[in-house]
């Protein structure tokens, strides 16, 4: 952003060199630095129209007006992803401290022995999560600080967003020639080895979080970050895996999947928090929807396959919802059975 950009006022003074990750500054920013290259999204669509605009009231997937910046900390000089959430009047300093303590105390459990304990600046350490560093209130807004991963894109952008730019400099060199479509589109199956890789990486992170008596709560396509394993410039043969259905003639980059936005929902919905068992069960349902989305090429959410507002609808409407959900699941099940192995189909069952 330009030095006189009014959006700088939205960033606390403890950070500098802010760059807005929400919108496309067509007139003043270099196209090579657009949101696709940064890999972060607040959930807003073009929250800022140009460099002369100020914060808008568009809501993100968290239900509040949200802005996202890449910033440099004035205390340690490192890059971070700074998420500003406005109008969250339900959040207090006490709530923030309670949630921070919950994540910090549980992250010191025996399940974290494989992580680097020499780097304790983040609240939860695992290779399958985007490290959450802190949360604070400033300027009548709530700020969340997470690790910044250069070259990352969200899972939704990587495989489901038809408007995402097909730019090899963004996705990795010569990706289009490696047997991995940038945005395959609805109904186009992804390589099974890629789906298994995503599943095993996410399950590894989820199991550690659940054993720590915590819940993820952000297992959605727009909250999973994807990076090239070994970094954006990895080119060695070990950085690639074989293509679909064991076709070794097709190669594509090994990808690292990380769960992003840990702790945000815990703080925003602290006063209406469900039981831990219910939250962890929701995590598993969300994981199933996420993998189902990858196998079918169509975004599937919990709302698509569960009954809604059952206390305020008639029995006939409830029956219609059940029939619709079952019909959708049967359709997806048939698709997975036709395009993937018996093992993957059994997993989805």
Coordinates of C-alpha atoms in Angstrom, one line a residue:
X1 CA 0.0 0.0 0.0
X2 CA 1.1 3.6 -0.6
X3 CA 2.4 5.5 2.4
X4 CA -0.7 7.8 2.4
X5 CA -3.1 4.9 2.0
X6 CA -5.9 5.4 4.7
X7 CA -6.0 1.7 5.4
X8 CA -2.7 2.1 7.3
X9 CA -4.8 3.6 10.1
X10 CA -6.6 0.2 10.5
X11 CA -3.3 -1.4 11.5
X12 CA -2.0 -1.0 15.1
X13 CA 1.3 0.9 15.4
X14 CA 3.1 -2.3 16.6
X15 CA 3.1 -3.4 13.0
X16 CA 4.5 -1.7 9.9
X17 CA 4.8 -2.3 6.1
X18 CA 1.2 -3.3 5.9
X19 CA -0.2 -4.8 2.7
X20 CA -3.9 -5.4 2.3
X21 CA -4.7 -9.0 1.3
X22 CA -8.4 -8.5 0.8
X23 CA -8.7 -6.8 -2.6
X24 CA -7.0 -6.1 -5.9
X25 CA -5.5 -2.7 -6.1
X26 CA -5.6 -2.6 -9.9
X27 CA -4.3 0.9 -10.3
X28 CA -1.4 1.1 -7.9
X29 CA -0.2 -2.4 -6.8
X30 CA 2.0 -4.8 -8.8
X31 CA -0.2 -7.6 -10.2
X32 CA 2.5 -10.1 -9.1
X33 CA 1.6 -9.3 -5.5
X34 CA -2.1 -9.9 -5.7
X35 CA -4.1 -12.1 -3.3
X36 CA -3.4 -15.3 -5.3
X37 CA 0.3 -15.0 -4.5
X38 CA -0.2 -14.3 -0.8
X39 CA -2.7 -17.1 -0.3
X40 CA -4.8 -15.5 2.4
X41 CA -8.4 -14.4 2.3
X42 CA -10.6 -12.9 5.0
X43 CA -13.7 -14.2 3.3
X44 CA -14.6 -10.9 1.8
X45 CA -14.8 -10.4 -2.0
X46 CA -12.9 -7.3 -3.0
X47 CA -13.3 -5.7 0.4
X48 CA -11.4 -2.7 -0.9
X49 CA -12.1 -1.4 -4.4
X50 CA -9.0 0.7 -4.8
X51 CA -6.3 2.3 -2.7
X52 CA -8.4 5.3 -1.8
X53 CA -11.1 3.4 -0.1
X54 CA -11.5 2.8 3.6
X55 CA -12.8 -0.2 5.5
X56 CA -16.3 -1.5 4.5
X57 CA -19.0 -3.4 6.3
X58 CA -18.8 -6.6 4.3
X59 CA -18.9 -9.6 6.5
X60 CA -16.5 -12.6 6.3
X61 CA -17.2 -16.2 6.9
X62 CA -16.9 -15.5 10.6
X63 CA -20.0 -13.3 10.6
X64 CA -18.3 -9.9 11.2
X65 CA -16.6 -7.2 9.0
X66 CA -13.1 -8.6 8.5
X67 CA -9.9 -7.1 7.0
X68 CA -6.7 -9.0 6.4
X69 CA -3.2 -7.6 6.1
X70 CA 0.3 -8.9 5.6
X71 CA 2.4 -7.0 8.2
X72 CA 5.9 -6.8 9.6
X73 CA 6.2 -6.8 13.4
X74 CA 8.2 -3.8 14.8
X75 CA 9.3 -6.0 17.7
X76 CA 10.9 -9.0 15.9
X77 CA 10.9 -7.9 12.2
X78 CA 9.0 -11.0 11.0
X79 CA 6.1 -11.2 8.6
X80 CA 2.6 -12.1 10.0
X81 CA -0.9 -12.3 8.8
X82 CA -3.0 -9.8 10.7
X83 CA -6.7 -10.2 10.7
X84 CA -8.9 -7.3 11.9
X85 CA -12.5 -8.1 13.0
X86 CA -14.8 -5.2 13.7
X87 CA -18.1 -5.0 15.5
X88 CA -17.4 -8.0 17.7
X89 CA -18.8 -6.4 20.8
X90 CA -19.2 -9.8 22.5
X91 CA -15.4 -10.1 22.8
X92 CA -13.7 -8.9 26.0
X93 CA -10.1 -9.0 27.2
X94 CA -11.1 -11.7 29.7
X95 CA -12.5 -13.9 26.9
X96 CA -9.3 -13.5 24.9
X97 CA -7.1 -14.4 27.9
X98 CA -9.2 -17.5 28.7
X99 CA -9.0 -18.8 25.1
X100 CA -5.3 -17.9 24.8
X101 CA -4.6 -19.8 28.1
X102 CA -6.7 -22.8 26.9
X103 CA -4.6 -23.1 23.7
X104 CA -1.3 -22.4 25.3
X105 CA -1.8 -24.8 28.2
X106 CA -3.0 -27.6 26.0
X107 CA -0.3 -27.1 23.5
X108 CA 2.3 -28.1 26.1
X109 CA 0.8 -31.5 26.4
X110 CA 2.8 -34.7 25.5
X111 CA 1.2 -34.7 22.1
X112 CA 3.4 -31.8 21.1
X113 CA 6.7 -33.5 21.8
X114 CA 7.6 -33.7 18.1
X115 CA 7.4 -29.9 17.7
X116 CA 10.2 -27.4 18.2
X117 CA 10.0 -26.3 21.8
X118 CA 12.7 -23.8 21.2
X119 CA 10.2 -21.7 19.3
X120 CA 7.4 -21.0 21.8
X121 CA 6.2 -17.7 20.4
X122 CA 3.1 -19.4 19.0
X123 CA 0.2 -20.9 20.9
X124 CA 0.1 -24.3 19.2
X125 CA 2.9 -26.0 17.3
X126 CA 2.2 -28.6 14.5
X127 CA 3.3 -28.8 10.9
X128 CA -0.4 -29.2 9.9
X129 CA -1.6 -25.9 11.3
X130 CA -0.9 -22.2 10.7
X131 CA 0.7 -21.1 13.9
X132 CA -1.5 -18.7 16.0
X133 CA 0.7 -16.1 17.8
X134 CA -1.6 -13.8 19.7
X135 CA -4.9 -11.9 19.8
X136 CA -5.7 -8.5 21.2
X137 CA -8.2 -5.6 21.2
X138 CA -7.2 -2.3 19.7
X139 CA -9.1 0.5 17.9
X140 CA -12.4 -1.0 19.1
X141 CA -11.6 -4.1 16.9
X142 CA -10.3 -7.6 17.6
X143 CA -6.9 -8.5 16.0
X144 CA -5.6 -12.1 15.4
X145 CA -2.0 -12.7 14.5
X146 CA -1.1 -15.8 12.6
X147 CA 2.0 -17.0 10.8
X148 CA 2.4 -15.8 7.2
X149 CA 3.3 -18.4 4.6
X150 CA 4.7 -17.0 1.4
X151 CA 3.2 -18.4 -1.7
X152 CA 0.2 -20.1 0.0
X153 CA -3.3 -20.2 -1.4
X154 CA -6.5 -21.5 0.2
X155 CA -7.7 -24.9 -0.8
X156 CA -10.8 -23.2 -2.2
X157 CA -8.7 -20.9 -4.4
X158 CA -6.4 -23.7 -5.4
X159 CA -9.0 -26.1 -6.8
X160 CA -12.5 -24.6 -6.6
X161 CA -12.4 -20.9 -7.6
X162 CA -13.0 -20.4 -11.3
X163 CA -12.1 -16.7 -11.0
X164 CA -8.7 -17.4 -9.6
X165 CA -5.9 -16.4 -12.0
X166 CA -4.2 -19.2 -13.9
X167 CA -0.8 -17.8 -13.3
X168 CA 2.1 -20.3 -13.1
X169 CA 4.2 -17.8 -11.2
X170 CA 1.5 -17.9 -8.5
X171 CA 0.9 -21.6 -8.4
X172 CA 4.4 -22.8 -9.0
X173 CA 6.5 -23.1 -12.1
X174 CA 5.0 -25.1 -15.0
X175 CA 2.2 -26.5 -12.8
X176 CA -0.1 -26.8 -15.9
X177 CA 2.4 -29.3 -17.4
X178 CA 2.6 -31.5 -14.3
X179 CA -0.8 -33.3 -14.6
X180 CA -2.5 -31.1 -11.9
X181 CA -5.2 -28.8 -13.2
X182 CA -5.2 -25.4 -11.5
X183 CA -9.0 -25.2 -11.2
X184 CA -10.5 -28.4 -12.5
X185 CA -14.1 -27.3 -12.0
X186 CA -17.2 -29.1 -10.9
X187 CA -17.3 -32.8 -11.6
X188 CA -13.6 -33.1 -12.6
X189 CA -11.9 -35.6 -10.2
X190 CA -8.7 -34.7 -8.5
X191 CA -5.9 -37.2 -8.3
X192 CA -6.5 -39.8 -5.6
X193 CA -3.0 -39.6 -4.3
X194 CA -3.5 -35.8 -3.7
X195 CA -6.8 -36.5 -1.8
X196 CA -5.1 -39.1 0.4
X197 CA -2.2 -36.7 1.1
X198 CA -4.6 -34.0 2.1
X199 CA -6.6 -36.4 4.3
X200 CA -3.6 -37.8 6.2
X201 CA -2.1 -34.4 6.8
X202 CA -5.3 -32.9 8.2
X203 CA -6.1 -36.0 10.3
X204 CA -2.6 -35.8 11.8
X205 CA -3.3 -32.2 12.9
X206 CA -6.9 -32.8 14.0
X207 CA -5.9 -35.8 16.1
X208 CA -3.3 -33.8 18.1
X209 CA -5.8 -30.9 18.6
X210 CA -8.5 -33.3 19.8
X211 CA -6.2 -35.2 22.1
X212 CA -5.3 -31.8 23.6
X213 CA -9.0 -31.3 24.5
X214 CA -9.5 -28.6 21.8
X215 CA -11.5 -28.3 18.6
X216 CA -10.4 -27.0 15.2
X217 CA -13.7 -25.3 14.2
X218 CA -12.3 -24.0 10.8
X219 CA -12.2 -27.1 8.7
X220 CA -13.6 -25.4 5.5
X221 CA -12.1 -25.0 2.1
X222 CA -11.4 -21.3 2.6
X223 CA -9.6 -21.9 5.9
X224 CA -7.1 -24.6 4.6
X225 CA -3.8 -23.2 3.3
X226 CA -1.9 -25.0 0.5
X227 CA 1.8 -24.5 -0.2
X228 CA 4.3 -26.3 -2.3
X229 CA 6.1 -28.8 -0.1
X230 CA 9.7 -27.6 0.4
X231 CA 8.7 -24.0 -0.5
X232 CA 7.4 -22.2 -3.6
X233 CA 10.7 -22.8 -5.5
X234 CA 11.1 -26.6 -4.8
X235 CA 12.2 -28.3 -8.0
X236 CA 13.9 -31.6 -7.0
X237 CA 12.3 -34.9 -8.0
X238 CA 11.5 -35.6 -4.4
X239 CA 9.1 -32.6 -4.5
X240 CA 6.7 -34.4 -6.9
X241 CA 4.3 -37.3 -6.6
X242 CA 2.7 -39.5 -9.2
X243 CA -0.6 -38.6 -10.9
X244 CA -4.0 -40.1 -10.8
X245 CA -4.7 -43.8 -10.4
X246 CA -1.1 -44.7 -10.2
X247 CA -0.2 -43.1 -13.6
X248 CA 3.5 -42.5 -13.0
X249 CA 3.7 -40.7 -16.3
X250 CA 2.0 -37.7 -14.7
X251 CA 3.8 -35.8 -11.9
X252 CA 2.6 -32.9 -9.8
X253 CA 4.0 -31.0 -6.8
X254 CA 3.8 -32.3 -3.3
X255 CA 1.6 -30.0 -1.4
X256 CA 1.5 -29.1 2.3
X257 CA -2.0 -28.5 3.8
X258 CA -2.3 -26.4 6.9
X259 CA -5.4 -25.6 9.0
X260 CA -5.7 -21.8 9.3
X261 CA -7.5 -19.4 11.6
X262 CA -7.2 -21.5 14.8
X263 CA -8.8 -19.8 17.9
X264 CA -10.9 -17.3 16.0
X265 CA -14.2 -19.0 16.4
X266 CA -13.4 -20.0 20.0
X267 CA -13.1 -16.3 20.8
X268 CA -16.0 -14.9 18.7
X269 CA -18.4 -17.6 19.9
X270 CA -17.1 -18.0 23.4
X271 CA -20.4 -17.2 25.1
X272 CA -22.4 -19.7 23.0
X273 CA -19.7 -22.4 23.0
X274 CA -21.0 -26.0 22.7
X275 CA -19.6 -28.9 24.6
X276 CA -16.2 -30.2 23.5
X277 CA -17.7 -33.5 22.3
X278 CA -20.1 -31.6 20.1
X279 CA -17.4 -29.4 18.7
X280 CA -15.0 -32.3 17.9
X281 CA -17.9 -34.2 16.3
X282 CA -18.5 -31.1 14.1
X283 CA -14.8 -31.2 13.2
X284 CA -15.2 -34.7 11.9
X285 CA -18.3 -33.9 9.9
X286 CA -16.5 -30.9 8.4
X287 CA -13.5 -33.0 7.5
X288 CA -15.9 -35.4 5.7
X289 CA -17.4 -32.6 3.8
X290 CA -14.0 -31.2 2.9
X291 CA -12.8 -34.5 1.5
X292 CA -16.2 -35.0 -0.3
X293 CA -15.7 -31.7 -1.9
X294 CA -12.3 -32.7 -3.2
X295 CA -13.5 -36.0 -4.6
X296 CA -16.6 -34.5 -6.4
X297 CA -15.2 -31.1 -7.5
X298 CA -18.2 -29.4 -5.8
X299 CA -18.0 -27.5 -2.6
X300 CA -20.0 -29.4 0.1
X301 CA -20.8 -28.0 3.5
X302 CA -22.4 -29.3 6.6
X303 CA -25.5 -27.4 5.8
X304 CA -25.9 -29.3 2.6
X305 CA -26.2 -32.6 4.2
X306 CA -27.8 -31.9 7.6
X307 CA -31.3 -30.8 8.6
X308 CA -31.8 -27.0 9.2
X309 CA -34.3 -25.3 11.5
X310 CA -36.0 -28.6 12.4
X311 CA -37.8 -27.0 15.4
X312 CA -39.6 -24.5 13.1
X313 CA -40.5 -26.6 10.1
X314 CA -43.4 -29.0 9.5
X315 CA -42.9 -32.8 9.3
X316 CA -43.4 -32.7 5.5
X317 CA -40.7 -30.1 5.2
X318 CA -38.4 -32.1 7.4
X319 CA -39.0 -35.1 5.2
X320 CA -38.2 -33.1 2.1
X321 CA -34.9 -32.0 3.6
X322 CA -34.0 -35.5 4.5
X323 CA -34.8 -36.7 1.0
X324 CA -32.8 -33.9 -0.5
X325 CA -29.8 -34.6 1.7
X326 CA -29.9 -38.3 1.1
X327 CA -30.3 -37.8 -2.7
X328 CA -27.2 -35.5 -2.7
X329 CA -25.1 -38.0 -0.7
X330 CA -26.1 -40.9 -2.9
X331 CA -25.2 -38.9 -6.0
X332 CA -21.8 -38.0 -4.5
X333 CA -21.3 -41.6 -3.4
X334 CA -21.9 -42.9 -6.9
X335 CA -19.5 -40.4 -8.3
X336 CA -16.7 -41.4 -5.9
X337 CA -17.3 -45.1 -6.6
X338 CA -17.0 -44.5 -10.3
X339 CA -13.8 -42.4 -10.2
X340 CA -11.8 -43.6 -7.2
X341 CA -10.6 -46.8 -5.5
X342 CA -12.7 -49.0 -3.2
X343 CA -10.6 -47.8 -0.2
X344 CA -11.4 -44.2 -0.8
X345 CA -15.1 -44.9 -1.4
X346 CA -15.2 -46.9 1.8
X347 CA -13.7 -43.9 3.7
X348 CA -16.4 -41.6 2.3
X349 CA -19.1 -44.1 3.3

